[in-house]
mmCIF file of C-alpha atoms in Angstrom:
data_model
loop_
_atom_site.group_PDB
_atom_site.id
_atom_site.type_symbol
_atom_site.label_atom_id
_atom_site.label_comp_id
_atom_site.label_asym_id
_atom_site.label_seq_id
_atom_site.Cartn_x
_atom_site.Cartn_y
_atom_site.Cartn_z
ATOM 1 C CA MET V 1 0.000 0.000 0.000
ATOM 2 C CA LYS V 2 1.214 3.476 -0.871
ATOM 3 C CA PHE V 3 0.843 6.411 1.469
ATOM 4 C CA SER V 4 -1.548 8.070 -1.001
ATOM 5 C CA ASP V 5 -3.866 5.042 -0.805
ATOM 6 C CA LEU V 6 -4.232 5.542 2.939
ATOM 7 C CA GLY V 7 -4.879 9.289 2.871
ATOM 8 C CA GLU V 8 -4.459 11.940 5.543
ATOM 9 C CA PHE V 9 -7.130 10.754 7.951
ATOM 10 C CA GLY V 10 -6.308 7.092 7.470
ATOM 11 C CA PHE V 11 -2.731 7.886 8.437
ATOM 12 C CA ILE V 12 -3.870 9.866 11.486
ATOM 13 C CA ASN V 13 -5.988 6.897 12.604
ATOM 14 C CA ARG V 14 -3.020 4.599 12.047
ATOM 15 C CA ILE V 15 -0.659 6.570 14.279
ATOM 16 C CA THR V 16 -3.384 7.198 16.872
ATOM 17 C CA ARG V 17 -3.733 3.447 17.398
ATOM 18 C CA ARG V 18 -0.005 3.299 18.109
ATOM 19 C CA CYS V 19 -0.188 6.045 20.737
ATOM 20 C CA PRO V 20 -2.944 4.763 23.059
ATOM 21 C CA ILE V 21 -1.442 5.902 26.363
ATOM 22 C CA GLN V 22 -1.808 9.539 27.414
ATOM 23 C CA PRO V 23 -0.642 11.141 30.674
ATOM 24 C CA PRO V 24 -3.578 12.061 32.937
ATOM 25 C CA PHE V 25 -3.047 15.796 32.408
ATOM 26 C CA ILE V 26 -3.683 15.381 28.657
ATOM 27 C CA LEU V 27 -7.455 15.758 28.492
ATOM 28 C CA LYS V 28 -7.555 15.453 24.699
ATOM 29 C CA GLY V 29 -4.748 14.401 22.388
ATOM 30 C CA ILE V 30 -5.003 13.453 18.731
ATOM 31 C CA GLY V 31 -8.446 13.757 17.171
ATOM 32 C CA ASP V 32 -9.757 17.266 17.752
ATOM 33 C CA ASP V 33 -8.977 20.773 16.518
ATOM 34 C CA ALA V 34 -6.456 21.224 19.336
ATOM 35 C CA ALA V 35 -4.894 19.202 22.114
ATOM 36 C CA VAL V 36 -6.269 20.043 25.567
ATOM 37 C CA ILE V 37 -3.831 20.063 28.491
ATOM 38 C CA SER V 38 -4.885 20.533 32.112
ATOM 39 C CA PHE V 39 -3.082 23.501 33.675
ATOM 40 C CA SER V 40 -5.029 24.146 36.883
ATOM 41 C CA ASP V 41 -8.368 23.283 38.443
ATOM 42 C CA ASP V 42 -10.245 25.627 36.109
ATOM 43 C CA LEU V 43 -7.851 26.338 33.214
ATOM 44 C CA VAL V 44 -6.642 24.311 30.233
ATOM 45 C CA ILE V 45 -3.989 25.011 27.626
ATOM 46 C CA LEU V 46 -4.854 24.421 23.965
ATOM 47 C CA LEU V 47 -2.202 23.473 21.414
ATOM 48 C CA THR V 48 -2.602 23.229 17.649
ATOM 49 C CA ALA V 49 -0.218 23.130 14.686
ATOM 50 C CA ASP V 50 -0.469 23.495 10.921
ATOM 51 C CA GLN V 51 1.883 23.783 8.002
ATOM 52 C CA LEU V 52 1.685 25.397 4.585
ATOM 53 C CA ILE V 53 3.952 24.119 1.814
ATOM 54 C CA GLU V 54 4.789 25.868 -1.430
ATOM 55 C CA GLY V 55 3.334 24.090 -4.442
ATOM 56 C CA PHE V 56 0.619 22.394 -2.384
ATOM 57 C CA HIS V 57 -1.017 25.176 -0.370
ATOM 58 C CA PHE V 58 0.234 28.262 -2.208
ATOM 59 C CA ARG V 59 2.347 29.461 -5.124
ATOM 60 C CA ILE V 60 5.003 32.074 -4.443
ATOM 61 C CA ASP V 61 4.462 33.814 -7.788
ATOM 62 C CA GLU V 62 0.724 34.196 -7.124
ATOM 63 C CA THR V 63 0.812 35.061 -3.420
ATOM 64 C CA GLU V 64 1.560 38.322 -1.647
ATOM 65 C CA GLY V 65 3.939 37.779 1.257
ATOM 66 C CA LYS V 66 1.820 39.866 3.606
ATOM 67 C CA ARG V 67 -1.334 37.907 2.838
ATOM 68 C CA LEU V 68 0.467 34.580 3.175
ATOM 69 C CA GLY V 69 1.779 35.523 6.610
ATOM 70 C CA ALA V 70 -1.670 36.471 7.852
ATOM 71 C CA LYS V 71 -3.224 33.298 6.431
ATOM 72 C CA ALA V 72 -0.624 31.073 8.111
ATOM 73 C CA LEU V 73 -1.751 32.433 11.472
ATOM 74 C CA ALA V 74 -5.447 32.523 10.574
ATOM 75 C CA VAL V 75 -5.724 28.786 9.874
ATOM 76 C CA ASN V 76 -4.321 28.014 13.331
ATOM 77 C CA LEU V 77 -6.522 30.586 15.038
ATOM 78 C CA SER V 78 -9.520 28.856 13.489
ATOM 79 C CA ASP V 79 -8.607 25.665 15.380
ATOM 80 C CA ILE V 80 -8.538 27.544 18.684
ATOM 81 C CA ALA V 81 -11.867 29.168 17.772
ATOM 82 C CA ALA V 82 -13.403 25.718 17.262
ATOM 83 C CA MET V 83 -12.543 24.797 20.857
ATOM 84 C CA GLY V 84 -13.992 28.055 22.186
ATOM 85 C CA GLY V 85 -10.529 29.184 23.264
ATOM 86 C CA TYR V 86 -8.464 32.337 23.605
ATOM 87 C CA PRO V 87 -5.160 32.474 21.674
ATOM 88 C CA ILE V 88 -1.997 33.247 23.653
ATOM 89 C CA GLY V 89 1.091 33.017 21.440
ATOM 90 C CA TYR V 90 2.629 31.090 18.564
ATOM 91 C CA THR V 91 5.938 29.710 17.378
ATOM 92 C CA LEU V 92 6.863 29.968 13.714
ATOM 93 C CA SER V 93 9.328 27.755 11.844
ATOM 94 C CA LEU V 94 10.247 28.471 8.236
ATOM 95 C CA GLY V 95 12.042 26.386 5.636
ATOM 96 C CA ILE V 96 13.555 28.885 3.213
ATOM 97 C CA PRO V 97 15.041 28.179 -0.247
ATOM 98 C CA SER V 98 17.627 30.883 0.347
ATOM 99 C CA GLN V 99 18.821 31.192 -3.249
ATOM 100 C CA ARG V 100 15.305 31.839 -4.553
ATOM 101 C CA ILE V 101 13.233 33.646 -1.915
ATOM 102 C CA ALA V 102 13.723 37.416 -1.865
ATOM 103 C CA LEU V 103 14.288 39.144 1.453
ATOM 104 C CA ASP V 104 11.530 41.616 0.550
ATOM 105 C CA PHE V 105 9.067 38.700 0.373
ATOM 106 C CA LEU V 106 10.106 37.492 3.835
ATOM 107 C CA ASP V 107 9.832 41.008 5.239
ATOM 108 C CA ALA V 108 6.301 41.251 3.854
ATOM 109 C CA PHE V 109 5.480 37.793 5.240
ATOM 110 C CA TYR V 110 6.553 38.785 8.754
ATOM 111 C CA GLU V 111 4.733 42.087 8.475
ATOM 112 C CA GLY V 112 1.565 40.206 7.556
ATOM 113 C CA ILE V 113 1.749 37.633 10.324
ATOM 114 C CA THR V 114 2.726 40.062 13.089
ATOM 115 C CA SER V 115 0.186 42.743 12.153
ATOM 116 C CA PHE V 116 -2.587 40.130 11.931
ATOM 117 C CA GLY V 117 -1.430 38.702 15.252
ATOM 118 C CA GLU V 118 -1.602 42.146 16.819
ATOM 119 C CA MET V 119 -5.157 42.555 15.522
ATOM 120 C CA MET V 120 -6.116 39.150 16.970
ATOM 121 C CA GLY V 121 -4.281 39.660 20.271
ATOM 122 C CA VAL V 122 -1.645 36.946 19.826
ATOM 123 C CA ALA V 123 2.156 37.286 19.748
ATOM 124 C CA LEU V 124 5.078 35.515 18.104
ATOM 125 C CA ILE V 125 7.051 33.871 20.942
ATOM 126 C CA GLY V 126 9.671 31.722 19.186
ATOM 127 C CA GLY V 127 10.440 29.400 16.306
ATOM 128 C CA ASP V 128 13.162 28.230 13.943
ATOM 129 C CA THR V 129 14.508 28.751 10.425
ATOM 130 C CA SER V 130 16.243 26.332 8.098
ATOM 131 C CA GLU V 131 17.459 26.027 4.535
ATOM 132 C CA SER V 132 14.860 23.983 2.646
ATOM 133 C CA GLY V 133 16.337 23.586 -0.826
ATOM 134 C CA GLU V 134 13.449 23.617 -3.283
ATOM 135 C CA ARG V 135 10.262 24.665 -1.475
ATOM 136 C CA PHE V 136 9.288 27.367 0.993
ATOM 137 C CA PHE V 137 7.402 25.871 3.936
ATOM 138 C CA ILE V 138 5.706 27.312 6.986
ATOM 139 C CA SER V 139 5.115 25.417 10.234
ATOM 140 C CA LEU V 140 3.222 27.184 12.999
ATOM 141 C CA ALA V 141 2.204 26.003 16.474
ATOM 142 C CA LEU V 142 -0.332 28.049 18.422
ATOM 143 C CA LEU V 143 -1.060 28.062 22.143
ATOM 144 C CA GLY V 144 -4.434 29.002 23.540
ATOM 145 C CA LYS V 145 -6.321 28.817 26.812
ATOM 146 C CA ALA V 146 -9.875 28.091 27.925
ATOM 147 C CA SER V 147 -11.920 27.459 31.032
ATOM 148 C CA LYS V 148 -11.839 23.725 31.722
ATOM 149 C CA GLY V 149 -15.608 23.384 31.792
ATOM 150 C CA LYS V 150 -16.162 25.499 28.677
ATOM 151 C CA VAL V 151 -14.086 23.656 26.052
ATOM 152 C CA ILE V 152 -16.152 22.416 23.101
ATOM 153 C CA TYR V 153 -15.131 19.101 21.530
ATOM 154 C CA ARG V 154 -16.042 17.446 18.238
ATOM 155 C CA GLY V 155 -17.515 14.432 19.965
ATOM 156 C CA GLY V 156 -20.243 16.101 22.024
ATOM 157 C CA GLY V 157 -23.050 15.943 19.467
ATOM 158 C CA LYS V 158 -26.350 14.520 20.738
ATOM 159 C CA ASP V 159 -29.360 12.805 19.233
ATOM 160 C CA GLY V 160 -31.790 15.498 18.078
ATOM 161 C CA ASP V 161 -29.246 18.330 17.945
ATOM 162 C CA LEU V 162 -29.665 20.990 15.275
ATOM 163 C CA LEU V 163 -26.677 21.762 13.046
ATOM 164 C CA TYR V 164 -25.584 25.366 12.533
ATOM 165 C CA VAL V 165 -22.847 27.027 10.518
ATOM 166 C CA THR V 166 -21.483 30.568 10.637
ATOM 167 C CA GLY V 167 -21.047 32.713 7.542
ATOM 168 C CA TRP V 168 -21.025 31.457 3.957
ATOM 169 C CA LEU V 169 -19.665 28.260 2.435
ATOM 170 C CA GLY V 170 -17.791 27.759 -0.829
ATOM 171 C CA ASP V 171 -16.417 31.280 -1.253
ATOM 172 C CA ALA V 172 -12.796 30.307 -0.587
ATOM 173 C CA ALA V 173 -12.822 27.395 -3.037
ATOM 174 C CA LEU V 174 -14.455 29.606 -5.648
ATOM 175 C CA GLY V 175 -11.924 32.370 -4.964
ATOM 176 C CA LEU V 176 -9.108 29.914 -5.665
ATOM 177 C CA ARG V 177 -10.645 28.996 -9.025
ATOM 178 C CA ILE V 178 -11.072 32.652 -9.943
ATOM 179 C CA SER V 179 -7.416 33.338 -9.076
ATOM 180 C CA GLU V 180 -6.377 30.518 -11.410
ATOM 181 C CA GLN V 181 -8.778 31.164 -14.290
ATOM 182 C CA GLY V 182 -9.461 34.898 -14.132
ATOM 183 C CA GLY V 183 -12.615 36.888 -14.689
ATOM 184 C CA ASN V 184 -13.855 40.362 -13.907
ATOM 185 C CA ARG V 185 -17.223 41.262 -12.462
ATOM 186 C CA ALA V 186 -18.827 42.409 -9.223
ATOM 187 C CA GLY V 187 -17.803 40.560 -6.077
ATOM 188 C CA LYS V 188 -14.459 39.241 -7.335
ATOM 189 C CA GLU V 189 -12.350 40.859 -4.601
ATOM 190 C CA ASN V 190 -14.562 39.490 -1.837
ATOM 191 C CA LEU V 191 -14.181 35.941 -3.156
ATOM 192 C CA LEU V 192 -10.418 36.284 -3.598
ATOM 193 C CA ALA V 193 -10.158 37.641 -0.047
ATOM 194 C CA ARG V 194 -12.016 34.627 1.339
ATOM 195 C CA HIS V 195 -9.291 32.400 -0.140
ATOM 196 C CA PHE V 196 -6.173 34.504 0.408
ATOM 197 C CA SER V 197 -7.182 36.366 3.601
ATOM 198 C CA PRO V 198 -9.548 34.236 5.717
ATOM 199 C CA LEU V 199 -10.861 35.684 8.975
ATOM 200 C CA PRO V 200 -11.241 32.984 11.648
ATOM 201 C CA ARG V 201 -14.323 33.107 13.864
ATOM 202 C CA VAL V 202 -12.412 33.501 17.120
ATOM 203 C CA LYS V 203 -14.858 35.867 18.814
ATOM 204 C CA GLU V 204 -17.833 33.781 17.725
ATOM 205 C CA GLY V 205 -16.253 30.601 19.109
ATOM 206 C CA GLN V 206 -15.496 32.282 22.422
ATOM 207 C CA VAL V 207 -19.017 33.611 22.895
ATOM 208 C CA LEU V 208 -20.605 30.300 21.906
ATOM 209 C CA ALA V 209 -18.453 28.452 24.436
ATOM 210 C CA GLU V 210 -18.851 30.992 27.238
ATOM 211 C CA ARG V 211 -22.636 30.774 26.937
ATOM 212 C CA GLY V 212 -22.582 26.984 26.769
ATOM 213 C CA ILE V 213 -24.532 26.872 23.519
ATOM 214 C CA PRO V 214 -22.864 24.126 21.399
ATOM 215 C CA ASN V 215 -22.669 20.460 22.268
ATOM 216 C CA ALA V 216 -20.081 19.849 19.533
ATOM 217 C CA MET V 217 -18.066 22.192 17.337
ATOM 218 C CA ILE V 218 -15.429 22.078 14.594
ATOM 219 C CA ASP V 219 -13.961 24.553 12.137
ATOM 220 C CA ILE V 220 -14.567 23.940 8.433
ATOM 221 C CA SER V 221 -11.127 23.631 6.891
ATOM 222 C CA ASP V 222 -11.449 20.495 4.742
ATOM 223 C CA GLY V 223 -15.056 21.093 3.655
ATOM 224 C CA LEU V 224 -18.477 20.903 5.280
ATOM 225 C CA LEU V 225 -19.076 17.196 4.644
ATOM 226 C CA ALA V 226 -15.576 16.076 5.622
ATOM 227 C CA ASP V 227 -15.618 18.057 8.851
ATOM 228 C CA LEU V 228 -19.206 17.149 9.694
ATOM 229 C CA ASN V 229 -18.091 13.542 9.372
ATOM 230 C CA HIS V 230 -15.672 14.081 12.277
ATOM 231 C CA ILE V 231 -18.571 15.215 14.483
ATOM 232 C CA VAL V 232 -20.702 12.285 13.309
ATOM 233 C CA GLU V 233 -18.039 9.646 13.927
ATOM 234 C CA GLN V 234 -16.882 10.975 17.287
ATOM 235 C CA SER V 235 -20.408 11.648 18.576
ATOM 236 C CA GLY V 236 -21.841 8.279 17.547
ATOM 237 C CA VAL V 237 -24.724 9.793 15.589
ATOM 238 C CA GLY V 238 -25.714 10.393 11.970
ATOM 239 C CA ALA V 239 -26.571 13.657 10.233
ATOM 240 C CA GLU V 240 -29.088 14.989 7.752
ATOM 241 C CA VAL V 241 -28.132 18.136 5.823
ATOM 242 C CA ASP V 242 -30.857 20.243 4.227
ATOM 243 C CA LEU V 243 -29.279 21.317 0.925
ATOM 244 C CA SER V 244 -31.630 24.280 0.534
ATOM 245 C CA GLY V 245 -30.262 25.657 3.800
ATOM 246 C CA VAL V 246 -26.550 25.541 2.911
ATOM 247 C CA PRO V 247 -25.570 29.241 3.054
ATOM 248 C CA ARG V 248 -23.980 30.708 -0.068
ATOM 249 C CA SER V 249 -23.042 34.353 -0.462
ATOM 250 C CA PRO V 250 -24.516 36.685 -3.104
ATOM 251 C CA GLU V 251 -21.083 36.751 -4.773
ATOM 252 C CA PHE V 252 -21.031 32.963 -4.869
ATOM 253 C CA GLN V 253 -24.413 32.918 -6.590
ATOM 254 C CA ILE V 254 -23.109 35.279 -9.293
ATOM 255 C CA TRP V 255 -19.808 33.540 -10.012
ATOM 256 C CA ALA V 256 -20.207 29.849 -9.215
ATOM 257 C CA ARG V 257 -22.137 28.675 -12.260
ATOM 258 C CA ASP V 258 -19.270 29.787 -14.541
ATOM 259 C CA PHE V 259 -16.534 28.056 -12.532
ATOM 260 C CA ALA V 260 -18.085 24.781 -11.382
ATOM 261 C CA ALA V 261 -20.208 22.153 -13.105
ATOM 262 C CA ASP V 262 -21.843 21.557 -9.708
ATOM 263 C CA PRO V 263 -21.665 24.792 -7.674
ATOM 264 C CA LEU V 264 -23.230 23.159 -4.617
ATOM 265 C CA SER V 265 -20.294 20.740 -4.407
ATOM 266 C CA LEU V 266 -17.985 23.714 -3.804
ATOM 267 C CA ALA V 267 -20.077 24.725 -0.803
ATOM 268 C CA LEU V 268 -20.205 21.163 0.521
ATOM 269 C CA SER V 269 -16.634 20.024 -0.101
ATOM 270 C CA GLY V 270 -14.518 22.938 -1.353
ATOM 271 C CA GLY V 271 -12.729 23.544 1.948
ATOM 272 C CA GLU V 272 -10.828 26.445 3.508
ATOM 273 C CA ASP V 273 -14.035 28.165 4.622
ATOM 274 C CA TYR V 274 -12.763 28.531 8.218
ATOM 275 C CA GLU V 275 -16.324 28.884 9.452
ATOM 276 C CA LEU V 276 -17.638 27.161 12.576
ATOM 277 C CA LEU V 277 -19.924 24.138 12.357
ATOM 278 C CA PHE V 278 -21.671 23.264 15.609
ATOM 279 C CA SER V 279 -24.563 21.269 17.028
ATOM 280 C CA VAL V 280 -27.101 22.659 19.465
ATOM 281 C CA SER V 281 -29.958 21.275 21.528
ATOM 282 C CA PRO V 282 -33.233 22.498 19.929
ATOM 283 C CA GLU V 283 -34.195 24.534 22.990
ATOM 284 C CA LYS V 284 -31.097 26.714 22.481
ATOM 285 C CA SER V 285 -31.983 27.720 18.921
ATOM 286 C CA ILE V 286 -33.332 31.054 20.174
ATOM 287 C CA GLN V 287 -29.937 31.803 21.743
ATOM 288 C CA VAL V 288 -28.264 31.103 18.404
ATOM 289 C CA ALA V 289 -30.592 33.546 16.632
ATOM 290 C CA GLN V 290 -29.906 36.186 19.280
ATOM 291 C CA LEU V 291 -26.154 35.651 18.972
ATOM 292 C CA SER V 292 -26.299 35.985 15.194
ATOM 293 C CA GLN V 293 -28.006 39.343 15.562
ATOM 294 C CA GLU V 294 -25.739 40.467 18.390
ATOM 295 C CA LEU V 295 -22.506 39.712 16.499
ATOM 296 C CA ASP V 296 -23.939 40.657 13.085
ATOM 297 C CA VAL V 297 -22.857 37.295 11.655
ATOM 298 C CA PRO V 298 -25.061 34.969 9.596
ATOM 299 C CA ILE V 299 -25.625 31.715 11.499
ATOM 300 C CA THR V 300 -27.719 29.220 9.559
ATOM 301 C CA CYS V 301 -29.419 25.984 10.574
ATOM 302 C CA ILE V 302 -28.456 23.393 7.960
ATOM 303 C CA GLY V 303 -29.748 20.130 9.398
ATOM 304 C CA LYS V 304 -29.793 17.849 12.394
ATOM 305 C CA LEU V 305 -28.079 14.961 14.154
ATOM 306 C CA ALA V 306 -29.947 11.732 14.854
ATOM 307 C CA ARG V 307 -28.933 8.378 16.250
ATOM 308 C CA GLU V 308 -31.162 6.441 13.831
ATOM 309 C CA ILE V 309 -29.345 7.970 10.829
ATOM 310 C CA LYS V 310 -26.256 6.127 9.634
ATOM 311 C CA GLY V 311 -23.617 8.399 8.152
ATOM 312 C CA ILE V 312 -24.473 11.703 6.453
ATOM 313 C CA TRP V 313 -27.556 12.152 4.288
ATOM 314 C CA LEU V 314 -28.403 15.072 1.993
ATOM 315 C CA LYS V 315 -32.029 16.202 1.610
ATOM 316 C CA ASP V 316 -32.956 18.203 -1.493
ATOM 317 C CA GLU V 317 -35.733 20.769 -1.955
ATOM 318 C CA GLN V 318 -38.194 18.023 -2.934
ATOM 319 C CA GLY V 319 -37.531 16.180 0.323
ATOM 320 C CA ARG V 320 -35.588 13.371 -1.358
ATOM 321 C CA SER V 321 -32.563 12.065 0.538
ATOM 322 C CA LYS V 322 -29.359 10.403 -0.602
ATOM 323 C CA LYS V 323 -26.336 9.250 1.327
ATOM 324 C CA ALA V 324 -23.327 11.549 1.051
ATOM 325 C CA GLU V 325 -19.710 10.701 0.499
ATOM 326 C CA PRO V 326 -17.941 12.864 3.118
ATOM 327 C CA ARG V 327 -15.363 14.164 0.685
ATOM 328 C CA GLY V 328 -13.181 17.161 1.324
ATOM 329 C CA TYR V 329 -9.598 18.253 1.043
ATOM 330 C CA ASP V 330 -7.133 15.422 1.712
ATOM 331 C CA HIS V 331 -3.427 16.151 1.207
ATOM 332 C CA PHE V 332 -2.545 12.643 0.075
ATOM 333 C CA LYS V 333 -5.548 11.040 -1.612
ATOM 334 C CA THR V 334 -5.223 10.568 -5.355
ATOM 335 C CA GLY V 335 -7.957 10.966 -7.936
#
């Protein structure tokens, strides 16, 4: 078997089985948006890490250094947001092809990551640099904190929960296609910004957790269906998604039909949305509506969790249902 046959999540499951023992102060290890480490009776430390690699996640000749720096931090902040946490500081390690990368690009990269960090209240606290030969790579580890009783996990979904998502889905995937294929009409810059300059829902995650609204929560990085599948598997329930309720922006509606044979698939599986997907007991739906208005953020009910459902099912406008393949972005899968 080749590594590509196993895929990213198959490999994660493989190594998880080989690391069954955790110290008692590790409340959550592999398998959520961040590790959760007990620090005191009422405080936990959150730890997450991500990497971006030239040629796979970005192209140097198509990416502004400042935007790339901000995005490298944003994708990690989204993981902390999904746990309902507060970011503290991050370490940054860079692999630099020194004969090819201009110093001006690196200056812009650091300007982007530090200015975005200042805006989000998180500081650079260490890291490493190395010669990397052919490709520029970015590896970032982010520390956060949360109240021990307020952390939201992927596996807390309950039978009968309603599913909600913040913001719009599919814009980032569509923005990537526009950057590759071109085009010029209203809304282009908003779609490009969703891909190149995502804004993680840190405040929204904090307020949701502080008010005890979600039972389960995850950020949408690999795509709605792929990330919903993590909630489904870890919560021991199934899910039904109402396709008519999947939120798509006005810009998406204008552009998508020219860039995708099946525009809805971009919203379901495109990835890099960095929105929050969470499940809520039905009696808390009023609180969700109030929060949406309070924060001026669209929060849309897109379906439900149910124990009698096996896997993820998609319901169309005519009420017909079909089982979904929880596809999304996988670094290693072929085809």
